Short mmCIF file of N, CA and C in Angstrom, two decimals:
data_model
loop_
_atom_site.label_atom_id
_atom_site.label_comp_id
_atom_site.label_asym_id
_atom_site.label_seq_id
_atom_site.Cartn_x
_atom_site.Cartn_y
_atom_site.Cartn_z
N MET G 5 9.08 -14.62 -30.32
CA MET G 5 9.17 -13.52 -29.41
C MET G 5 10.10 -13.84 -28.25
N ILE G 6 10.08 -15.08 -27.78
CA ILE G 6 10.96 -15.47 -26.68
C ILE G 6 12.41 -15.36 -27.11
N LEU G 7 12.74 -15.79 -28.34
CA LEU G 7 14.10 -15.69 -28.84
C LEU G 7 14.55 -14.24 -28.90
N LEU G 8 13.66 -13.35 -29.36
CA LEU G 8 13.99 -11.93 -29.42
C LEU G 8 14.29 -11.39 -28.03
N SER G 9 13.50 -11.76 -27.04
CA SER G 9 13.72 -11.32 -25.66
C SER G 9 15.06 -11.82 -25.14
N LEU G 10 15.41 -13.06 -25.44
CA LEU G 10 16.69 -13.62 -25.00
C LEU G 10 17.85 -12.91 -25.67
N LEU G 11 17.73 -12.63 -26.95
CA LEU G 11 18.80 -11.93 -27.66
C LEU G 11 18.97 -10.52 -27.15
N LEU G 12 17.86 -9.84 -26.86
CA LEU G 12 17.95 -8.50 -26.28
C LEU G 12 18.63 -8.54 -24.93
N ALA G 13 18.24 -9.49 -24.09
CA ALA G 13 18.81 -9.61 -22.75
C ALA G 13 20.30 -9.92 -22.83
N ALA G 14 20.73 -10.67 -23.82
CA ALA G 14 22.14 -11.04 -23.96
C ALA G 14 22.94 -9.94 -24.64
N GLY G 15 22.29 -8.86 -25.05
CA GLY G 15 22.99 -7.77 -25.69
C GLY G 15 23.36 -8.06 -27.13
N GLN G 16 22.73 -9.04 -27.75
CA GLN G 16 23.07 -9.41 -29.11
C GLN G 16 22.24 -8.65 -30.14
N ILE G 17 21.24 -7.93 -29.71
CA ILE G 17 20.44 -7.11 -30.60
C ILE G 17 20.34 -5.73 -29.96
N THR G 18 20.56 -4.72 -30.76
CA THR G 18 20.44 -3.35 -30.25
C THR G 18 18.97 -2.99 -30.15
N PRO G 19 18.53 -2.52 -28.97
CA PRO G 19 17.13 -2.13 -28.83
C PRO G 19 16.82 -0.94 -29.74
N VAL G 20 15.56 -0.79 -30.11
CA VAL G 20 15.15 0.33 -30.95
C VAL G 20 15.24 1.62 -30.16
N GLN G 21 15.40 2.71 -30.88
CA GLN G 21 15.44 4.03 -30.26
C GLN G 21 14.06 4.36 -29.69
N PRO G 22 14.00 5.23 -28.67
CA PRO G 22 12.70 5.65 -28.15
C PRO G 22 11.87 6.29 -29.26
N ILE G 23 10.54 6.20 -29.12
CA ILE G 23 9.69 6.78 -30.15
C ILE G 23 9.78 8.29 -30.08
N VAL G 24 9.57 8.90 -31.21
CA VAL G 24 9.59 10.35 -31.30
C VAL G 24 8.33 10.89 -30.63
N LYS G 25 8.50 11.89 -29.79
CA LYS G 25 7.37 12.46 -29.08
C LYS G 25 6.29 12.88 -30.08
N GLY G 26 5.07 12.56 -29.76
CA GLY G 26 3.95 12.97 -30.57
C GLY G 26 3.58 12.02 -31.70
N THR G 27 4.32 10.92 -31.82
CA THR G 27 3.96 10.00 -32.89
C THR G 27 2.74 9.18 -32.52
N GLY G 28 2.47 9.05 -31.23
CA GLY G 28 1.28 8.35 -30.78
C GLY G 28 1.30 6.86 -31.05
N LEU G 29 2.48 6.28 -31.17
CA LEU G 29 2.54 4.85 -31.41
C LEU G 29 2.21 4.10 -30.13
N PRO G 30 1.21 3.23 -30.16
CA PRO G 30 0.88 2.48 -28.94
C PRO G 30 1.95 1.44 -28.66
N PRO G 31 2.19 1.15 -27.38
CA PRO G 31 3.19 0.14 -27.05
C PRO G 31 2.73 -1.25 -27.50
N ALA G 32 3.62 -1.98 -28.14
CA ALA G 32 3.32 -3.35 -28.55
C ALA G 32 3.47 -4.29 -27.36
N ALA G 33 2.78 -5.42 -27.40
CA ALA G 33 2.87 -6.40 -26.32
C ALA G 33 4.30 -6.93 -26.22
N MET G 34 4.69 -7.33 -25.03
CA MET G 34 5.98 -7.95 -24.75
C MET G 34 7.16 -7.01 -25.00
N THR G 35 6.98 -5.72 -24.82
CA THR G 35 8.06 -4.77 -24.98
C THR G 35 8.27 -4.03 -23.66
N GLU G 36 9.39 -3.33 -23.58
CA GLU G 36 9.65 -2.53 -22.40
C GLU G 36 8.58 -1.43 -22.26
N GLU G 37 8.14 -0.91 -23.39
CA GLU G 37 7.09 0.11 -23.37
C GLU G 37 5.80 -0.45 -22.77
N ALA G 38 5.47 -1.69 -23.12
CA ALA G 38 4.28 -2.33 -22.55
C ALA G 38 4.43 -2.47 -21.04
N GLY G 39 5.64 -2.74 -20.58
CA GLY G 39 5.90 -2.82 -19.13
C GLY G 39 5.66 -1.50 -18.43
N VAL G 40 6.01 -0.40 -19.09
CA VAL G 40 5.76 0.93 -18.52
C VAL G 40 4.26 1.15 -18.35
N MET G 41 3.48 0.61 -19.26
CA MET G 41 2.02 0.82 -19.23
C MET G 41 1.32 0.00 -18.15
N VAL G 42 1.96 -1.02 -17.60
CA VAL G 42 1.31 -1.89 -16.62
C VAL G 42 0.75 -1.11 -15.43
N PRO G 43 1.54 -0.26 -14.74
CA PRO G 43 0.95 0.45 -13.60
C PRO G 43 -0.07 1.51 -14.02
N ILE G 44 0.07 2.04 -15.22
CA ILE G 44 -0.90 3.02 -15.70
C ILE G 44 -2.24 2.34 -15.93
N ASP G 45 -2.19 1.20 -16.62
CA ASP G 45 -3.43 0.44 -16.84
C ASP G 45 -4.06 0.03 -15.51
N ALA G 46 -3.23 -0.38 -14.55
CA ALA G 46 -3.74 -0.78 -13.23
C ALA G 46 -4.36 0.41 -12.50
N LEU G 47 -3.76 1.59 -12.64
CA LEU G 47 -4.33 2.78 -12.01
C LEU G 47 -5.69 3.10 -12.62
N LEU G 48 -5.83 2.97 -13.93
CA LEU G 48 -7.12 3.25 -14.57
C LEU G 48 -8.19 2.24 -14.15
N VAL G 49 -7.78 0.98 -13.98
CA VAL G 49 -8.71 -0.04 -13.48
C VAL G 49 -9.12 0.30 -12.05
N ALA G 50 -8.15 0.69 -11.23
CA ALA G 50 -8.44 1.06 -9.84
C ALA G 50 -9.36 2.27 -9.77
N LEU G 51 -9.14 3.24 -10.67
CA LEU G 51 -10.01 4.41 -10.71
C LEU G 51 -11.44 4.00 -11.06
N ALA G 52 -11.58 3.13 -12.05
CA ALA G 52 -12.92 2.64 -12.44
C ALA G 52 -13.59 1.89 -11.30
N ALA G 53 -12.77 1.16 -10.51
CA ALA G 53 -13.30 0.41 -9.37
C ALA G 53 -13.47 1.30 -8.14
N ARG G 54 -13.00 2.55 -8.25
CA ARG G 54 -13.03 3.49 -7.13
C ARG G 54 -12.32 2.93 -5.91
N ASP G 55 -11.12 2.41 -6.17
CA ASP G 55 -10.31 1.75 -5.15
C ASP G 55 -9.04 2.55 -4.90
N GLY G 56 -9.10 3.44 -3.94
CA GLY G 56 -7.96 4.29 -3.60
C GLY G 56 -6.72 3.51 -3.21
N GLN G 57 -6.88 2.42 -2.48
CA GLN G 57 -5.72 1.62 -2.07
C GLN G 57 -5.04 0.98 -3.27
N ALA G 58 -5.82 0.55 -4.25
CA ALA G 58 -5.24 -0.03 -5.46
C ALA G 58 -4.50 1.03 -6.27
N ILE G 59 -4.97 2.27 -6.21
CA ILE G 59 -4.25 3.37 -6.86
C ILE G 59 -2.90 3.55 -6.18
N LEU G 60 -2.89 3.58 -4.86
CA LEU G 60 -1.64 3.78 -4.12
C LEU G 60 -0.61 2.69 -4.40
N ALA G 61 -1.06 1.50 -4.75
CA ALA G 61 -0.13 0.41 -5.05
C ALA G 61 0.64 0.66 -6.35
N GLN G 62 0.19 1.59 -7.17
CA GLN G 62 0.83 1.84 -8.47
C GLN G 62 1.72 3.09 -8.48
N VAL G 63 1.77 3.80 -7.37
CA VAL G 63 2.46 5.10 -7.36
C VAL G 63 3.54 5.15 -6.30
N ARG G 64 4.47 6.11 -6.49
CA ARG G 64 5.44 6.42 -5.43
C ARG G 64 4.73 7.33 -4.43
N PRO G 65 4.80 7.02 -3.16
CA PRO G 65 4.05 7.82 -2.18
C PRO G 65 4.49 9.29 -2.11
N ASP G 66 5.72 9.58 -2.55
CA ASP G 66 6.19 10.97 -2.49
C ASP G 66 5.85 11.76 -3.75
N GLY G 67 5.12 11.16 -4.68
CA GLY G 67 4.73 11.84 -5.91
C GLY G 67 3.44 12.62 -5.75
N SER G 68 2.88 13.02 -6.89
CA SER G 68 1.67 13.83 -6.81
C SER G 68 0.83 13.70 -8.07
N ALA G 69 -0.38 14.21 -7.96
CA ALA G 69 -1.32 14.31 -9.07
C ALA G 69 -1.62 15.79 -9.24
N THR G 70 -1.48 16.28 -10.48
CA THR G 70 -1.69 17.70 -10.76
C THR G 70 -2.63 17.85 -11.94
N VAL G 71 -3.63 18.68 -11.80
CA VAL G 71 -4.57 18.94 -12.89
C VAL G 71 -4.51 20.42 -13.27
N ALA G 72 -4.40 20.66 -14.58
CA ALA G 72 -4.49 22.01 -15.14
C ALA G 72 -5.83 22.07 -15.85
N GLU G 73 -6.79 22.77 -15.22
CA GLU G 73 -8.17 22.75 -15.70
C GLU G 73 -8.52 24.04 -16.43
N GLU G 74 -9.21 23.86 -17.55
CA GLU G 74 -9.76 24.99 -18.29
C GLU G 74 -11.28 24.87 -18.24
N LYS G 75 -11.91 25.84 -17.61
CA LYS G 75 -13.36 25.81 -17.46
C LYS G 75 -14.03 26.37 -18.72
N PRO G 76 -15.32 26.03 -18.93
CA PRO G 76 -16.01 26.51 -20.13
C PRO G 76 -15.98 28.03 -20.32
N ASP G 77 -15.89 28.78 -19.21
CA ASP G 77 -15.86 30.24 -19.32
C ASP G 77 -14.46 30.78 -19.62
N GLY G 78 -13.47 29.86 -19.77
CA GLY G 78 -12.11 30.26 -20.10
C GLY G 78 -11.19 30.44 -18.91
N THR G 79 -11.75 30.43 -17.70
CA THR G 79 -10.87 30.54 -16.53
C THR G 79 -10.06 29.26 -16.37
N ARG G 80 -8.89 29.41 -15.81
CA ARG G 80 -7.97 28.29 -15.66
C ARG G 80 -7.49 28.19 -14.21
N SER G 81 -7.18 26.95 -13.83
CA SER G 81 -6.62 26.73 -12.49
C SER G 81 -5.69 25.52 -12.55
N VAL G 82 -4.77 25.48 -11.60
CA VAL G 82 -3.86 24.34 -11.45
C VAL G 82 -3.94 23.91 -10.00
N ARG G 83 -4.20 22.62 -9.80
CA ARG G 83 -4.27 22.06 -8.45
C ARG G 83 -3.34 20.86 -8.35
N ARG G 84 -2.58 20.81 -7.28
CA ARG G 84 -1.69 19.68 -7.02
C ARG G 84 -2.17 18.97 -5.77
N THR G 85 -2.14 17.62 -5.81
CA THR G 85 -2.60 16.80 -4.70
C THR G 85 -1.58 15.69 -4.45
N SER G 86 -1.33 15.40 -3.21
CA SER G 86 -0.46 14.26 -2.91
C SER G 86 -1.19 12.97 -3.29
N TRP G 87 -0.44 11.91 -3.53
CA TRP G 87 -1.09 10.64 -3.85
C TRP G 87 -2.02 10.17 -2.74
N PRO G 88 -1.62 10.23 -1.46
CA PRO G 88 -2.56 9.79 -0.42
C PRO G 88 -3.86 10.61 -0.42
N ASP G 89 -3.76 11.92 -0.64
CA ASP G 89 -4.97 12.75 -0.68
C ASP G 89 -5.80 12.43 -1.92
N PHE G 90 -5.15 12.20 -3.06
CA PHE G 90 -5.87 11.84 -4.27
C PHE G 90 -6.63 10.53 -4.06
N ALA G 91 -5.94 9.52 -3.51
CA ALA G 91 -6.57 8.22 -3.28
C ALA G 91 -7.75 8.34 -2.31
N ALA G 92 -7.60 9.19 -1.30
CA ALA G 92 -8.68 9.38 -0.32
C ALA G 92 -9.90 10.05 -0.96
N SER G 93 -9.69 10.80 -2.05
CA SER G 93 -10.81 11.48 -2.70
C SER G 93 -11.62 10.54 -3.60
N ILE G 94 -11.11 9.34 -3.84
CA ILE G 94 -11.80 8.36 -4.68
C ILE G 94 -12.72 7.56 -3.77
N ARG G 95 -13.99 7.82 -3.88
CA ARG G 95 -14.97 7.19 -2.98
C ARG G 95 -15.91 6.27 -3.76
N PRO G 96 -16.43 5.25 -3.09
CA PRO G 96 -17.40 4.38 -3.75
C PRO G 96 -18.62 5.17 -4.23
N GLY G 97 -19.21 4.67 -5.29
CA GLY G 97 -20.41 5.31 -5.83
C GLY G 97 -21.04 4.44 -6.89
N SER G 98 -22.21 4.81 -7.30
CA SER G 98 -22.93 3.99 -8.28
C SER G 98 -22.55 4.32 -9.72
N GLU G 99 -22.00 5.51 -9.95
CA GLU G 99 -21.63 5.88 -11.31
C GLU G 99 -20.45 5.03 -11.81
N ARG G 100 -20.45 4.79 -13.11
CA ARG G 100 -19.37 4.01 -13.72
C ARG G 100 -18.36 4.96 -14.36
N TYR G 101 -17.14 4.98 -13.82
CA TYR G 101 -16.06 5.81 -14.34
C TYR G 101 -15.25 5.01 -15.35
N VAL G 102 -14.92 5.62 -16.48
CA VAL G 102 -13.99 5.02 -17.43
C VAL G 102 -13.10 6.14 -17.97
N GLU G 103 -11.80 5.96 -17.82
CA GLU G 103 -10.85 6.86 -18.46
C GLU G 103 -10.15 6.06 -19.55
N ARG G 104 -10.27 6.53 -20.78
CA ARG G 104 -9.70 5.83 -21.93
C ARG G 104 -8.58 6.67 -22.51
N LEU G 105 -7.38 6.08 -22.54
CA LEU G 105 -6.24 6.73 -23.19
C LEU G 105 -6.31 6.43 -24.67
N THR G 106 -5.95 7.41 -25.48
CA THR G 106 -5.92 7.19 -26.93
C THR G 106 -4.51 7.47 -27.43
N ASP G 107 -3.93 6.48 -28.06
CA ASP G 107 -2.60 6.61 -28.67
C ASP G 107 -1.51 7.06 -27.69
N PRO G 108 -1.27 6.31 -26.61
CA PRO G 108 -0.21 6.72 -25.69
C PRO G 108 1.17 6.62 -26.36
N ALA G 109 1.97 7.65 -26.17
CA ALA G 109 3.36 7.66 -26.62
C ALA G 109 4.24 7.40 -25.40
N VAL G 110 5.15 6.45 -25.50
CA VAL G 110 6.01 6.05 -24.39
C VAL G 110 7.45 6.35 -24.77
N ASP G 111 8.19 6.98 -23.87
CA ASP G 111 9.61 7.22 -24.09
C ASP G 111 10.35 6.78 -22.83
N ILE G 112 11.42 6.01 -23.00
CA ILE G 112 12.15 5.42 -21.88
C ILE G 112 13.63 5.79 -21.98
N ASP G 113 14.23 6.11 -20.85
CA ASP G 113 15.67 6.29 -20.75
C ASP G 113 16.12 5.65 -19.45
N GLY G 114 16.63 4.43 -19.54
CA GLY G 114 17.06 3.71 -18.34
C GLY G 114 15.90 3.44 -17.42
N ASP G 115 15.97 4.00 -16.21
CA ASP G 115 14.94 3.75 -15.21
C ASP G 115 13.93 4.88 -15.07
N ILE G 116 13.87 5.75 -16.09
CA ILE G 116 12.81 6.76 -16.12
C ILE G 116 12.06 6.63 -17.44
N ALA G 117 10.81 7.02 -17.41
CA ALA G 117 10.01 6.99 -18.62
C ALA G 117 8.92 8.05 -18.50
N MET G 118 8.37 8.40 -19.65
CA MET G 118 7.20 9.27 -19.66
C MET G 118 6.19 8.70 -20.63
N VAL G 119 4.95 8.90 -20.29
CA VAL G 119 3.85 8.50 -21.16
C VAL G 119 2.97 9.73 -21.35
N TRP G 120 2.67 10.01 -22.60
CA TRP G 120 1.87 11.17 -22.96
C TRP G 120 0.71 10.67 -23.79
N SER G 121 -0.52 10.99 -23.40
CA SER G 121 -1.66 10.48 -24.17
C SER G 121 -2.88 11.36 -24.01
N PRO G 122 -3.57 11.61 -25.10
CA PRO G 122 -4.91 12.19 -24.97
C PRO G 122 -5.80 11.19 -24.22
N TYR G 123 -6.80 11.70 -23.53
CA TYR G 123 -7.74 10.83 -22.82
C TYR G 123 -9.14 11.40 -22.90
N VAL G 124 -10.11 10.51 -22.66
CA VAL G 124 -11.51 10.91 -22.51
C VAL G 124 -12.00 10.22 -21.24
N PHE G 125 -12.65 10.98 -20.37
CA PHE G 125 -13.19 10.46 -19.12
C PHE G 125 -14.71 10.47 -19.23
N THR G 126 -15.31 9.29 -19.03
CA THR G 126 -16.77 9.20 -19.08
C THR G 126 -17.33 8.77 -17.73
N ILE G 127 -18.54 9.20 -17.48
CA ILE G 127 -19.30 8.77 -16.30
C ILE G 127 -20.60 8.20 -16.83
N ASP G 128 -20.81 6.93 -16.53
CA ASP G 128 -21.99 6.22 -17.04
C ASP G 128 -22.12 6.33 -18.56
N GLY G 129 -20.97 6.27 -19.25
CA GLY G 129 -20.95 6.29 -20.71
C GLY G 129 -21.05 7.67 -21.34
N LYS G 130 -21.25 8.70 -20.53
CA LYS G 130 -21.37 10.06 -21.05
C LYS G 130 -20.06 10.80 -20.79
N VAL G 131 -19.56 11.52 -21.80
CA VAL G 131 -18.30 12.26 -21.65
C VAL G 131 -18.44 13.29 -20.54
N SER G 132 -17.53 13.22 -19.59
CA SER G 132 -17.45 14.19 -18.51
C SER G 132 -16.43 15.28 -18.85
N HIS G 133 -15.24 14.83 -19.28
CA HIS G 133 -14.18 15.76 -19.64
C HIS G 133 -13.11 15.00 -20.44
N CYS G 134 -12.15 15.77 -20.94
CA CYS G 134 -11.06 15.18 -21.71
C CYS G 134 -9.82 16.05 -21.54
N GLY G 135 -8.75 15.61 -22.16
CA GLY G 135 -7.50 16.36 -22.11
C GLY G 135 -6.34 15.46 -22.47
N THR G 136 -5.21 15.75 -21.86
CA THR G 136 -4.00 14.96 -22.08
C THR G 136 -3.42 14.57 -20.73
N ASP G 137 -3.05 13.30 -20.62
CA ASP G 137 -2.36 12.79 -19.43
C ASP G 137 -0.86 12.75 -19.69
N HIS G 138 -0.09 13.12 -18.68
CA HIS G 138 1.37 12.96 -18.73
C HIS G 138 1.78 12.20 -17.47
N PHE G 139 2.26 10.97 -17.67
CA PHE G 139 2.72 10.14 -16.56
C PHE G 139 4.23 10.21 -16.49
N ASP G 140 4.77 10.50 -15.32
CA ASP G 140 6.19 10.54 -15.03
C ASP G 140 6.50 9.23 -14.30
N MET G 141 7.27 8.35 -14.92
CA MET G 141 7.46 6.99 -14.41
C MET G 141 8.90 6.77 -13.94
N VAL G 142 9.05 5.91 -12.92
CA VAL G 142 10.38 5.47 -12.47
C VAL G 142 10.33 3.96 -12.26
N ARG G 143 11.48 3.34 -12.52
CA ARG G 143 11.58 1.90 -12.29
C ARG G 143 12.44 1.69 -11.05
N GLU G 144 11.85 0.99 -10.07
CA GLU G 144 12.55 0.68 -8.82
C GLU G 144 12.46 -0.81 -8.59
N ALA G 145 13.60 -1.42 -8.31
CA ALA G 145 13.66 -2.87 -8.06
C ALA G 145 12.96 -3.64 -9.19
N GLY G 146 13.15 -3.17 -10.43
CA GLY G 146 12.62 -3.86 -11.58
C GLY G 146 11.14 -3.62 -11.87
N ARG G 147 10.49 -2.75 -11.10
CA ARG G 147 9.05 -2.51 -11.28
C ARG G 147 8.79 -1.04 -11.57
N TRP G 148 8.01 -0.78 -12.61
CA TRP G 148 7.64 0.59 -12.93
C TRP G 148 6.59 1.10 -11.95
N LYS G 149 6.76 2.37 -11.55
CA LYS G 149 5.80 3.05 -10.68
C LYS G 149 5.50 4.43 -11.26
N ILE G 150 4.34 4.92 -10.96
CA ILE G 150 3.97 6.28 -11.37
C ILE G 150 4.49 7.24 -10.30
N ALA G 151 5.41 8.11 -10.70
CA ALA G 151 5.91 9.12 -9.76
C ALA G 151 4.92 10.27 -9.69
N ASN G 152 4.55 10.77 -10.86
CA ASN G 152 3.64 11.91 -10.92
C ASN G 152 2.71 11.74 -12.11
N LEU G 153 1.53 12.27 -11.97
CA LEU G 153 0.57 12.33 -13.06
C LEU G 153 0.10 13.77 -13.17
N THR G 154 0.24 14.33 -14.36
CA THR G 154 -0.24 15.67 -14.63
C THR G 154 -1.21 15.56 -15.80
N TRP G 155 -2.36 16.21 -15.71
CA TRP G 155 -3.30 16.14 -16.81
C TRP G 155 -3.98 17.48 -17.02
N SER G 156 -4.33 17.71 -18.28
CA SER G 156 -5.18 18.85 -18.60
C SER G 156 -6.62 18.36 -18.54
N LYS G 157 -7.51 19.29 -18.27
CA LYS G 157 -8.92 18.91 -18.13
C LYS G 157 -9.79 20.02 -18.72
N ARG G 158 -10.65 19.60 -19.66
CA ARG G 158 -11.61 20.55 -20.24
C ARG G 158 -12.89 19.79 -20.53
N THR G 159 -13.97 20.54 -20.67
CA THR G 159 -15.27 19.91 -20.94
C THR G 159 -15.75 20.23 -22.35
N THR G 160 -15.00 21.00 -23.11
CA THR G 160 -15.38 21.33 -24.47
C THR G 160 -14.45 20.63 -25.45
N GLY G 161 -14.97 20.31 -26.62
CA GLY G 161 -14.15 19.70 -27.66
C GLY G 161 -13.82 18.24 -27.43
N CYS G 162 -14.51 17.58 -26.53
CA CYS G 162 -14.24 16.18 -26.22
C CYS G 162 -15.02 15.28 -27.17
N VAL G 163 -14.38 14.24 -27.64
CA VAL G 163 -15.02 13.27 -28.53
C VAL G 163 -14.87 11.90 -27.89
N ASN G 164 -15.99 11.21 -27.73
CA ASN G 164 -15.96 9.88 -27.09
C ASN G 164 -15.55 8.82 -28.08
#
């Protein structure tokens, strides 16, 4: 794997094309795609720990979090929140939060990337809601950051 990384860095091997949207191929270890997932994984850990400051460390402060929610009665709403406001809404508590991404698809073009993945959110092991996450990523000074996160949210049809 180290030799492959060196050859890629030296331009002696052509990198693979981005994955086709919707293929759901998970990023393999030691790839650029895995690097894109680092701040996403850290954000999910911070969410589980209910640590707003740790969330802010993974995002661009000028970005946002947007949820498109479908309620059981069929009504829909879209809410946008700044990252500082989103982080401030994450408060300590006794419940155990886990958001699990399933089959994230990663696409990269230079210093931008997107990650699209179905997810299931549980509280104390019980499904709370599910949907699809879309992470809008940028690489600055060699480090990937989450610019924006948009997700759908529903409470029906969720499978843990």
